[in-house]
Structure formats: structure tokens, C-alpha cells
Amino acid sequence: MTIDTAGQAAHAKGLARLRGFVTSFAELLSGTQDEAEVLQSGGKLLAALVAHDDWLPDDCAVHHPDRYQQYLLHCDSRERFSVVSFVWGPGQGTPIHDHRVWGLIGMLRGRERAERYHRAPDGTLRSDGTVGMLRPGEVEAVSPRVGDIHRVWNALPDTPSVSIHIYGANIGAVERATYDPDGTPKRFISGYANAHLPNIWDRSGRA
Ligand SMILES: [Fe+2]
């Protein structure tokens, strides 16, 4: 086997892992619409996916010098869920923002920190006072039900980090908000950094 052929085989194997995850997640959502169950069972599926760092296509792990990148890896045909790689350059992070749908965050590479916020009676946003740290293989959840407002940043000052996110919608097209610390919302539709998706459906190698 040449190096090139070995590289292609590894690429195909990685895409098969992503395809398996997508298929299992679609099956889960066909069986239940209960959010707690989706977060619990889907969290296990995501934990199994990010337990391995051998499958994410290189072009969906490229960091940008100025801003974090959000690459769409897959969107369900009924837009019941989307799978995204978040790539943080050194020191990069988000503003305070919400999601409006359930979400699962699984750490693949590096370290990520998140600070959660809640709305105080006076309308301002208050930090919950804790800053969580995600390490490779770990998963956490967000949603309007379990806490939906946070800010996230790369915990590593000199190395890119990558996390895999699953949302209960085509998240790049969801109208949501970023927030000033005083609680003032700004309309936010994230979009995606990529115009082309990984081809997880080419089974010709096996055929
Ligand atoms: Fe978020």
C-alpha cells in the first residue's frame, strides 16, 4: 500500500465513522422527540464520536487568524439536527450568545472554556459564577430548558482547539442573539464557514 493509498483509506475510514454517527443520531430522533432523552442518548453517541480523533477531515479543522470557524459537517434532510466542527484559533472565543434549540458540545482537540449566564430580574445578564473546562472526549449540553446563554473560548493561548457540536436545527440558519453584558440582544444568524460538505456517502471503496 502506498502512502497515498493509506491516506485515502484513513480518510474513508474517518468519513465512515462520521456517517455512522449521523445515521445513529437520525435513528435516535426517529424514536423520540423528548429533549432530555435526546440529550442523554445523543450525548453518549457524541462522546463515542469524540473519543477518537481520527475522522475529522483536515479542511474542516482549519483555523482562521481573526475569528473562530464553524464548519457544517452534516445537516439532516429534515433539518432535525446539524453537525458542526468549531475551530478555535489561539485565544479566540464567542460573544455571549444563545442557541434557541438543544445542543450538544463534544471536545475533540485541545481545551475549551465556557461561562454560563442567566437573566436577572432587572433584565441584565449575570454569570453563573463558574467557568467550565471541556477536555477531549467530554460532552456538555445547552438548551432553553437546561441553560441556553453562554460564552465560549479556546482555553489554550497558543494552540488551536476543535469541538464538535450537534444542534436540534440547521443551526447556521437559526435566528438567535448575541448579548451585551447589560443584556441587550443583537440579532445573530451564524451561517457556516464552508461552502462544501464532507462527502460521507461515497461507499464506492467498499463496493
Ligand atoms: Fe454556544
CSV table of C-alpha atoms and ligand atoms in Angstrom, one decimal:
chain,number,residue,atom,x,y,z
A,1,MET,CA,0.0,0.0,0.0
A,2,THR,CA,1.5,3.4,-1.0
A,3,ILE,CA,1.4,6.3,1.5
A,4,ASP,CA,-1.2,8.0,-0.8
A,5,THR,CA,-3.4,4.9,-0.7
A,6,ALA,CA,-3.0,4.6,3.0
A,7,GLY,CA,-4.0,8.2,3.4
A,8,GLN,CA,-7.1,7.7,1.3
A,9,ALA,CA,-8.1,4.6,3.3
A,10,ALA,CA,-7.7,6.5,6.5
A,11,HIS,CA,-9.8,9.3,5.1
A,12,ALA,CA,-12.6,6.9,4.0
A,13,LYS,CA,-12.5,5.2,7.5
A,14,GLY,CA,-12.8,8.6,9.1
A,15,LEU,CA,-15.8,9.5,7.0
A,16,ALA,CA,-17.4,6.1,7.8
A,17,ARG,CA,-17.1,7.0,11.5
A,18,LEU,CA,-18.9,10.3,10.9
A,19,ARG,CA,-21.5,8.6,8.7
A,20,GLY,CA,-22.2,6.0,11.4
A,21,PHE,CA,-22.7,8.8,14.0
A,22,VAL,CA,-25.1,10.7,11.7
A,23,THR,CA,-27.1,7.5,11.0
A,24,SER,CA,-27.3,6.7,14.7
A,25,PHE,CA,-28.4,10.2,15.6
A,26,ALA,CA,-31.1,10.2,12.9
A,27,GLU,CA,-32.3,6.9,14.3
A,28,LEU,CA,-32.4,8.3,17.8
A,29,LEU,CA,-34.6,11.3,16.7
A,30,SER,CA,-36.9,9.0,14.8
A,31,GLY,CA,-37.5,7.1,18.1
A,32,THR,CA,-38.0,10.1,20.4
A,33,GLN,CA,-38.6,13.8,20.5
A,34,ASP,CA,-38.2,14.0,24.2
A,35,GLU,CA,-35.4,16.6,24.7
A,36,ALA,CA,-34.0,15.0,27.9
A,37,GLU,CA,-33.7,11.7,26.2
A,38,VAL,CA,-32.1,13.2,23.1
A,39,LEU,CA,-29.5,15.0,25.2
A,40,GLN,CA,-28.8,11.9,27.3
A,41,SER,CA,-28.7,9.3,24.5
A,42,GLY,CA,-27.3,11.7,21.9
A,43,GLY,CA,-24.6,12.8,24.4
A,44,LYS,CA,-23.5,9.2,24.6
A,45,LEU,CA,-23.3,9.0,20.8
A,46,LEU,CA,-21.3,12.2,20.7
A,47,ALA,CA,-19.0,11.0,23.4
A,48,ALA,CA,-18.3,7.9,21.4
A,49,LEU,CA,-17.6,10.0,18.3
A,50,VAL,CA,-15.1,12.4,20.1
A,51,ALA,CA,-13.4,9.5,21.9
A,52,HIS,CA,-11.5,9.2,18.6
A,53,ASP,CA,-9.6,11.9,16.9
A,54,ASP,CA,-9.0,10.2,13.5
A,55,TRP,CA,-12.1,11.2,11.5
A,56,LEU,CA,-12.5,14.9,11.1
A,57,PRO,CA,-11.5,16.0,7.5
A,58,ASP,CA,-8.5,18.3,7.6
A,59,ASP,CA,-10.3,21.1,5.7
A,60,CYS,CA,-12.9,21.2,8.5
A,61,ALA,CA,-10.2,21.7,11.1
A,62,VAL,CA,-8.6,24.8,9.7
A,63,HIS,CA,-8.4,27.8,12.0
A,64,HIS,CA,-8.7,31.4,10.8
A,65,PRO,CA,-6.3,34.1,12.1
A,66,ASP,CA,-9.1,36.5,13.1
A,67,ARG,CA,-12.2,34.6,14.1
A,68,TYR,CA,-13.4,31.1,15.1
A,69,GLN,CA,-14.7,28.9,12.3
A,70,GLN,CA,-17.9,26.9,12.1
A,71,TYR,CA,-17.8,24.1,9.5
A,72,LEU,CA,-21.0,22.3,8.7
A,73,LEU,CA,-20.3,18.5,8.6
A,74,HIS,CA,-23.8,17.3,8.0
A,75,CYS,CA,-27.4,18.6,8.1
A,76,ASP,CA,-30.3,16.2,8.4
A,77,SER,CA,-32.6,16.3,5.3
A,78,ARG,CA,-35.5,17.3,7.6
A,79,GLU,CA,-33.2,19.8,9.4
A,80,ARG,CA,-33.9,18.0,12.7
A,81,PHE,CA,-30.2,18.2,13.5
A,82,SER,CA,-26.9,19.6,12.2
A,83,VAL,CA,-23.3,18.5,13.0
A,84,VAL,CA,-20.7,21.3,13.1
A,85,SER,CA,-17.0,21.5,13.8
A,86,PHE,CA,-16.0,24.6,15.8
A,87,VAL,CA,-12.3,25.5,15.3
A,88,TRP,CA,-10.8,28.0,17.7
A,89,GLY,CA,-7.6,29.7,16.9
A,90,PRO,CA,-5.3,30.6,19.8
A,91,GLY,CA,-7.1,32.9,22.2
A,92,GLN,CA,-10.4,33.1,20.1
A,93,GLY,CA,-13.9,33.0,21.6
A,94,THR,CA,-17.5,33.9,21.1
A,95,PRO,CA,-19.5,36.8,22.5
A,96,ILE,CA,-22.3,35.9,25.0
A,97,HIS,CA,-24.9,34.2,22.9
A,98,ASP,CA,-27.9,31.8,22.9
A,99,HIS,CA,-29.0,28.9,20.7
A,100,ARG,CA,-32.8,28.7,20.9
A,101,VAL,CA,-32.6,24.9,20.3
A,102,TRP,CA,-31.0,22.0,22.1
A,103,GLY,CA,-27.3,21.5,21.6
A,104,LEU,CA,-24.5,19.1,22.5
A,105,ILE,CA,-20.8,20.0,22.6
A,106,GLY,CA,-18.1,17.4,22.4
A,107,MET,CA,-14.4,18.2,22.7
A,108,LEU,CA,-12.3,16.7,20.1
A,109,ARG,CA,-8.9,18.5,20.3
A,110,GLY,CA,-7.4,21.0,22.7
A,111,ARG,CA,-9.4,22.6,25.5
A,112,GLU,CA,-12.5,24.8,25.6
A,113,ARG,CA,-13.8,27.0,28.4
A,114,ALA,CA,-17.5,28.1,28.8
A,115,GLU,CA,-19.1,30.6,31.2
A,116,ARG,CA,-22.9,30.3,31.6
A,117,TYR,CA,-25.3,33.2,32.1
A,118,HIS,CA,-28.8,33.7,33.3
A,119,ARG,CA,-31.1,36.7,33.1
A,120,ALA,CA,-31.5,38.5,36.4
A,121,PRO,CA,-34.9,40.1,37.5
A,122,ASP,CA,-33.6,43.5,36.4
A,123,GLY,CA,-33.1,42.2,32.8
A,124,THR,CA,-29.3,42.1,32.9
A,125,LEU,CA,-27.3,39.0,32.3
A,126,ARG,CA,-25.4,37.5,35.3
A,127,SER,CA,-22.7,35.0,35.1
A,128,ASP,CA,-23.5,31.8,37.0
A,129,GLY,CA,-20.1,32.3,38.5
A,130,THR,CA,-18.5,29.1,37.2
A,131,VAL,CA,-16.2,28.6,34.2
A,132,GLY,CA,-16.3,25.0,32.9
A,133,MET,CA,-13.5,23.3,31.1
A,134,LEU,CA,-14.0,20.7,28.4
A,135,ARG,CA,-11.3,18.2,27.6
A,136,PRO,CA,-11.1,15.8,24.7
A,137,GLY,CA,-13.8,13.1,25.0
A,138,GLU,CA,-16.1,15.2,27.3
A,139,VAL,CA,-19.6,16.4,26.3
A,140,GLU,CA,-21.9,19.1,27.6
A,141,ALA,CA,-25.4,20.2,26.7
A,142,VAL,CA,-27.2,23.6,26.2
A,143,SER,CA,-30.9,24.4,25.5
A,144,PRO,CA,-33.5,26.8,26.6
A,145,ARG,CA,-34.6,24.2,29.1
A,146,VAL,CA,-31.1,23.4,30.7
A,147,GLY,CA,-29.5,26.8,30.2
A,148,ASP,CA,-29.0,28.4,26.9
A,149,ILE,CA,-26.9,31.5,27.3
A,150,HIS,CA,-23.1,31.3,27.5
A,151,ARG,CA,-19.8,32.4,26.0
A,152,VAL,CA,-17.1,30.0,24.9
A,153,TRP,CA,-13.4,30.4,24.2
A,154,ASN,CA,-10.3,28.4,23.4
A,155,ALA,CA,-8.6,27.7,26.7
A,156,LEU,CA,-5.3,27.3,25.0
A,157,PRO,CA,-3.4,30.5,24.3
A,158,ASP,CA,-1.0,29.2,21.7
A,159,THR,CA,-2.8,26.2,20.1
A,160,PRO,CA,-6.0,25.7,18.1
A,161,SER,CA,-8.8,23.7,19.7
A,162,VAL,CA,-11.7,21.8,18.0
A,163,SER,CA,-15.1,20.9,19.3
A,164,ILE,CA,-18.0,19.0,17.6
A,165,HIS,CA,-21.5,20.5,18.1
A,166,ILE,CA,-24.8,18.9,17.4
A,167,TYR,CA,-27.9,21.1,17.4
A,168,GLY,CA,-31.6,20.5,17.1
A,169,ALA,CA,-32.0,22.5,13.9
A,170,ASN,CA,-29.9,23.7,10.9
A,171,ILE,CA,-28.1,26.0,13.4
A,172,GLY,CA,-26.4,28.2,10.8
A,173,ALA,CA,-29.8,29.4,9.7
A,174,VAL,CA,-31.4,29.9,13.1
A,175,GLU,CA,-32.2,33.4,14.1
A,176,ARG,CA,-30.8,33.9,17.6
A,177,ALA,CA,-28.9,36.5,19.6
A,178,THR,CA,-25.6,37.7,20.9
A,179,TYR,CA,-25.8,39.8,24.1
A,180,ASP,CA,-24.0,42.8,25.6
A,181,PRO,CA,-23.2,42.2,29.2
A,182,ASP,CA,-26.1,44.6,30.1
A,183,GLY,CA,-28.5,42.0,28.5
A,184,THR,CA,-29.1,44.0,25.2
A,185,PRO,CA,-29.6,41.4,22.4
A,186,LYS,CA,-28.3,41.7,18.9
A,187,ARG,CA,-29.8,39.6,16.1
A,188,PHE,CA,-27.4,36.8,15.1
A,189,ILE,CA,-27.5,34.2,12.3
A,190,SER,CA,-24.2,32.4,12.3
A,191,GLY,CA,-24.0,30.8,8.8
A,192,TYR,CA,-21.2,28.5,8.1
A,193,ALA,CA,-17.5,28.9,7.1
A,194,ASN,CA,-17.6,26.2,4.4
A,195,ALA,CA,-19.5,26.1,1.0
A,196,HIS,CA,-18.9,22.3,0.6
A,197,LEU,CA,-19.6,19.5,2.9
A,198,PRO,CA,-17.5,16.3,3.5
A,199,ASN,CA,-18.8,13.5,1.2
A,200,ILE,CA,-19.8,10.9,3.8
A,201,TRP,CA,-21.9,9.0,1.3
A,202,ASP,CA,-19.3,7.7,-1.1
A,203,ARG,CA,-19.3,3.9,-0.4
A,204,SER,CA,-17.6,3.1,-3.7
A,205,GLY,CA,-14.4,1.9,-2.0
A,206,ARG,CA,-16.2,-0.8,-0.2
A,207,ALA,CA,-18.3,-1.7,-3.3
B,1,FE,FE,-22.8,28.2,22.1
